[in-house]
Short mmCIF file of C-alpha atoms in Angstrom, two decimals:
data_model
loop_
_atom_site.label_atom_id
_atom_site.label_comp_id
_atom_site.label_asym_id
_atom_site.label_seq_id
_atom_site.Cartn_x
_atom_site.Cartn_y
_atom_site.Cartn_z
CA LYS A 1 -5.88 15.52 13.55
CA GLN A 2 -8.90 16.62 11.04
CA GLU A 3 -11.50 14.34 10.24
CA VAL A 4 -14.15 14.96 7.44
CA THR A 5 -17.08 12.99 7.30
CA GLN A 6 -19.52 12.90 4.49
CA ILE A 7 -23.22 11.50 4.96
CA PRO A 8 -24.83 9.44 3.05
CA ALA A 9 -22.34 7.66 1.03
CA ALA A 10 -24.74 6.99 -1.15
CA LEU A 11 -28.12 8.91 -2.58
CA SER A 12 -30.43 8.07 -5.57
CA VAL A 13 -32.94 10.68 -6.02
CA PRO A 14 -35.90 11.36 -8.72
CA GLU A 15 -35.03 14.13 -11.35
CA GLY A 16 -36.14 17.43 -10.37
CA GLU A 17 -35.68 16.98 -6.45
CA ASN A 18 -33.69 19.66 -4.53
CA LEU A 19 -31.31 17.61 -2.31
CA VAL A 20 -28.88 18.37 0.47
CA LEU A 21 -25.34 16.91 0.95
CA ASN A 22 -23.92 16.81 4.56
CA CYS A 23 -20.22 17.29 5.37
CA SER A 24 -18.84 17.40 8.91
CA PHE A 25 -15.35 18.05 10.13
CA THR A 26 -13.42 17.89 13.53
CA ASP A 27 -11.35 21.02 13.61
CA SER A 28 -13.03 23.98 13.22
CA ALA A 29 -9.40 25.43 12.95
CA ILE A 30 -9.71 25.60 9.26
CA TYR A 31 -8.67 28.16 6.46
CA ASN A 32 -11.62 27.05 3.45
CA LEU A 33 -13.59 24.24 3.04
CA GLN A 34 -14.00 23.05 -1.18
CA TRP A 35 -16.66 21.19 -2.72
CA PHE A 36 -15.44 19.13 -5.67
CA ARG A 37 -17.39 16.82 -8.06
CA GLN A 38 -15.94 13.75 -9.60
CA ASP A 39 -17.26 11.64 -12.59
CA PRO A 40 -16.61 8.18 -12.93
CA GLY A 41 -12.68 7.64 -13.99
CA LYS A 42 -12.05 11.16 -14.14
CA GLY A 43 -10.31 13.81 -11.85
CA LEU A 44 -11.86 16.61 -9.50
CA THR A 45 -13.65 19.58 -10.50
CA SER A 46 -13.92 22.24 -7.98
CA LEU A 47 -17.37 23.49 -7.31
CA LEU A 48 -17.18 25.86 -4.85
CA LEU A 49 -14.77 27.37 -2.85
CA ILE A 50 -16.21 28.80 1.17
CA GLN A 51 -13.59 30.89 2.91
CA SER A 52 -13.53 30.54 6.86
CA SER A 53 -15.13 33.79 7.26
CA GLN A 54 -17.79 33.02 4.87
CA ARG A 55 -21.25 31.42 5.51
CA GLU A 56 -22.10 30.69 2.02
CA GLN A 57 -21.55 30.23 -1.96
CA THR A 58 -23.74 30.11 -4.93
CA SER A 59 -22.79 28.96 -8.31
CA GLY A 60 -25.86 28.49 -10.36
CA ARG A 61 -28.03 25.55 -9.00
CA LEU A 62 -25.59 25.15 -6.46
CA ASN A 63 -25.13 26.52 -2.59
CA ALA A 64 -23.06 25.55 -0.20
CA SER A 65 -22.99 26.72 3.40
CA LEU A 66 -20.50 26.74 5.78
CA ASP A 67 -20.60 26.65 9.67
CA LYS A 68 -17.39 26.48 11.34
CA SER A 69 -18.25 26.69 14.64
CA SER A 70 -20.07 23.38 14.63
CA GLY A 71 -17.86 21.68 11.98
CA ARG A 72 -20.42 21.37 9.30
CA SER A 73 -20.92 22.26 5.76
CA THR A 74 -23.94 21.26 3.25
CA LEU A 75 -23.98 21.40 -0.59
CA TYR A 76 -27.49 22.50 -1.89
CA ILE A 77 -28.50 20.90 -5.22
CA ALA A 78 -31.74 22.35 -6.75
CA ALA A 79 -33.64 21.29 -9.33
CA SER A 80 -31.67 18.05 -9.73
CA GLN A 81 -30.66 16.57 -13.43
CA PRO A 82 -29.51 13.76 -14.60
CA GLY A 83 -26.16 15.28 -15.19
CA ASP A 84 -25.59 15.80 -11.91
CA SER A 85 -24.98 12.47 -11.05
CA ALA A 86 -21.28 12.03 -9.92
CA THR A 87 -19.32 11.94 -6.64
CA TYR A 88 -19.08 15.05 -4.36
CA LEU A 89 -16.25 15.01 -2.45
CA CYS A 90 -15.57 18.05 0.42
CA ALA A 91 -11.99 18.81 1.40
CA VAL A 92 -11.28 21.62 4.13
CA ARG A 93 -7.83 23.10 4.29
CA GLY A 94 -5.90 23.49 7.67
CA THR A 95 -4.30 26.62 8.62
CA GLN A 96 -1.20 25.38 9.72
CA GLY A 97 2.10 24.82 7.57
CA ALA A 98 1.03 23.72 3.96
CA GLN A 99 -2.81 23.96 4.55
CA LYS A 100 -3.36 20.79 3.34
CA LEU A 101 -6.55 19.30 2.02
CA VAL A 102 -8.23 16.67 4.30
CA PHE A 103 -10.83 14.92 2.19
CA GLY A 104 -14.23 12.95 3.22
CA GLN A 105 -14.85 9.72 1.49
CA GLY A 106 -17.59 11.39 -0.80
CA THR A 107 -21.18 10.86 -1.41
CA ARG A 108 -22.13 9.11 -4.82
CA LEU A 109 -25.33 10.94 -5.91
CA THR A 110 -27.43 9.28 -8.66
CA ILE A 111 -30.46 11.20 -10.19
CA ASN A 112 -32.57 9.11 -12.12
CA PRO A 113 -34.71 10.23 -15.09
CA ASN B 1 -3.09 27.76 -19.54
CA ALA B 2 -3.10 23.87 -19.13
CA GLY B 3 -3.80 24.08 -15.59
CA VAL B 4 -2.37 20.69 -13.94
CA THR B 5 -0.86 17.88 -16.21
CA GLN B 6 0.27 14.41 -14.90
CA THR B 7 2.53 12.04 -17.01
CA PRO B 8 1.68 9.20 -17.62
CA LYS B 9 -2.32 8.47 -17.35
CA PHE B 10 -1.66 4.86 -17.35
CA ARG B 11 0.94 2.31 -16.03
CA VAL B 12 1.30 -1.17 -15.45
CA LEU B 13 4.69 -2.29 -13.15
CA LYS B 14 5.51 -5.63 -12.04
CA THR B 15 6.38 -5.84 -8.42
CA GLY B 16 9.91 -4.72 -7.47
CA GLN B 17 9.86 -1.94 -10.59
CA SER B 18 10.21 1.56 -10.42
CA MET B 19 8.61 4.14 -12.06
CA THR B 20 8.42 8.35 -11.37
CA LEU B 21 5.19 9.91 -12.05
CA LEU B 22 5.56 13.62 -13.22
CA CYS B 23 2.87 16.78 -12.51
CA ALA B 24 3.34 19.82 -13.97
CA GLN B 25 1.42 22.90 -13.35
CA ASP B 26 1.67 26.56 -15.41
CA MET B 27 -0.13 28.70 -12.75
CA ASN B 28 2.96 29.82 -10.29
CA HIS B 29 1.37 27.89 -7.65
CA GLU B 30 3.42 27.63 -4.74
CA TYR B 31 2.19 24.55 -2.99
CA MET B 32 1.66 20.87 -4.62
CA TYR B 33 0.65 17.83 -3.49
CA TRP B 34 0.38 14.46 -4.25
CA TYR B 35 -2.40 12.14 -3.24
CA ARG B 36 -4.07 8.76 -3.88
CA GLN B 37 -7.19 7.65 -4.37
CA ASP B 38 -8.87 4.14 -3.14
CA PRO B 39 -11.76 2.75 -3.41
CA GLY B 40 -13.36 3.34 0.22
CA MET B 41 -10.69 5.38 1.52
CA GLY B 42 -11.07 8.59 -0.15
CA LEU B 43 -8.23 10.95 -1.04
CA ARG B 44 -5.04 10.50 1.05
CA LEU B 45 -2.32 13.10 1.13
CA ILE B 46 1.48 11.43 0.15
CA HIS B 47 3.75 14.19 0.14
CA TYR B 48 3.63 17.60 -0.73
CA SER B 49 5.58 20.97 -1.17
CA VAL B 50 5.21 24.28 0.02
CA GLY B 51 7.92 25.52 -2.80
CA GLU B 52 10.42 24.79 -4.83
CA GLY B 53 13.34 22.72 -3.47
CA THR B 54 10.65 21.90 -0.46
CA THR B 55 9.16 18.90 0.05
CA ALA B 56 7.22 16.96 3.13
CA LYS B 57 5.48 13.68 4.34
CA GLY B 58 1.88 13.77 4.03
CA GLU B 59 -0.55 10.84 5.84
CA VAL B 60 0.86 7.83 3.93
CA PRO B 61 4.34 8.68 2.54
CA ASP B 62 6.04 4.94 2.96
CA GLY B 63 7.33 3.65 -0.48
CA TYR B 64 7.13 7.01 -2.16
CA ASN B 65 9.68 9.67 -2.69
CA VAL B 66 9.03 13.08 -4.43
CA SER B 67 11.39 16.12 -5.52
CA ARG B 68 10.38 19.87 -6.47
CA LEU B 69 13.40 20.95 -8.38
CA LYS B 70 11.56 23.40 -10.48
CA LYS B 71 8.62 25.51 -9.59
CA GLN B 72 6.25 23.95 -11.93
CA ASN B 73 6.93 20.39 -11.62
CA PHE B 74 6.41 17.84 -8.48
CA LEU B 75 7.87 14.38 -9.36
CA LEU B 76 6.83 11.33 -7.54
CA GLY B 77 9.06 7.99 -7.25
CA LEU B 78 7.84 4.48 -6.62
CA GLU B 79 11.70 2.93 -5.67
CA SER B 80 10.02 -0.66 -5.47
CA ALA B 81 6.29 -0.85 -6.37
CA ALA B 82 4.27 -3.17 -4.35
CA PRO B 83 0.72 -4.55 -5.39
CA SER B 84 -0.73 -2.18 -2.09
CA GLN B 85 0.12 1.20 -4.24
CA THR B 86 -2.00 0.01 -6.87
CA SER B 87 -4.25 3.36 -7.25
CA VAL B 88 -5.14 6.43 -8.69
CA TYR B 89 -2.70 9.13 -8.09
CA PHE B 90 -3.89 12.79 -8.23
CA CYS B 91 -1.65 16.09 -8.19
CA ALA B 92 -2.85 19.41 -7.14
CA SER B 93 -1.80 22.57 -6.79
CA SER B 94 -2.73 25.88 -5.16
CA PRO B 95 -1.81 29.18 -4.29
CA LEU B 96 -1.85 30.36 -0.67
CA GLY B 97 -5.00 29.97 0.73
CA LEU B 98 -7.27 29.57 -2.39
CA ALA B 99 -8.74 26.98 -4.19
CA GLY B 100 -6.77 23.71 -5.10
CA VAL B 101 -6.67 22.43 -8.69
CA PHE B 102 -6.71 18.87 -9.87
CA GLY B 103 -4.61 17.00 -12.47
CA PRO B 104 -6.85 14.35 -14.29
CA GLY B 105 -5.05 11.54 -12.36
CA THR B 106 -2.81 8.68 -13.42
CA ARG B 107 -4.28 4.87 -12.96
CA LEU B 108 -1.49 2.34 -11.90
CA THR B 109 -1.81 -1.51 -11.36
CA VAL B 110 1.15 -3.07 -9.44
CA THR B 111 0.61 -6.61 -10.27
#
């Protein structure tokens, strides 16, 4: 059974810092990995999707890497801003059947002005 | 293109009542999913569908039923609501192997 873990559960940093959020998964047989952002009381917004054959994806100040063999992904946020404050979730999609997404519990990020 | 929509956005039920949550997508996606999100538990898969007329159980299916009579709609039913079903429910859809698109969620309280 796939298990996804995100560390840390919460992170608070001053504005302007570069930071890294971590995601690990137990089964390396994945189709892809997706990073989401969730604001309080809101739905999930997809940030980046990395296919299993890729090593990284970039979007603006965000860069996500994937090391499938070690079961790890990182989300790098450059020059953090207060507007980046949210919960960040990673999810892996399996290769079998309905390719279900399995989620980590998220990292709650606070950027202090 | 509305993406994924969910109806209703909020609902309060009494224990034992029933209700249906509607999810609709206009992207012609094959796969649709229902998740629940609880504090400290992350998102857990309730039921899913790989195409019109198909449904299957996810991680936490007890107390829920689903139907997918039309490709664009995925309904989640609670036959006899319990306080343990108080949660935020998210619907998602995706094409094969690509990014999942999530709806805005339905906040359900069972008293």
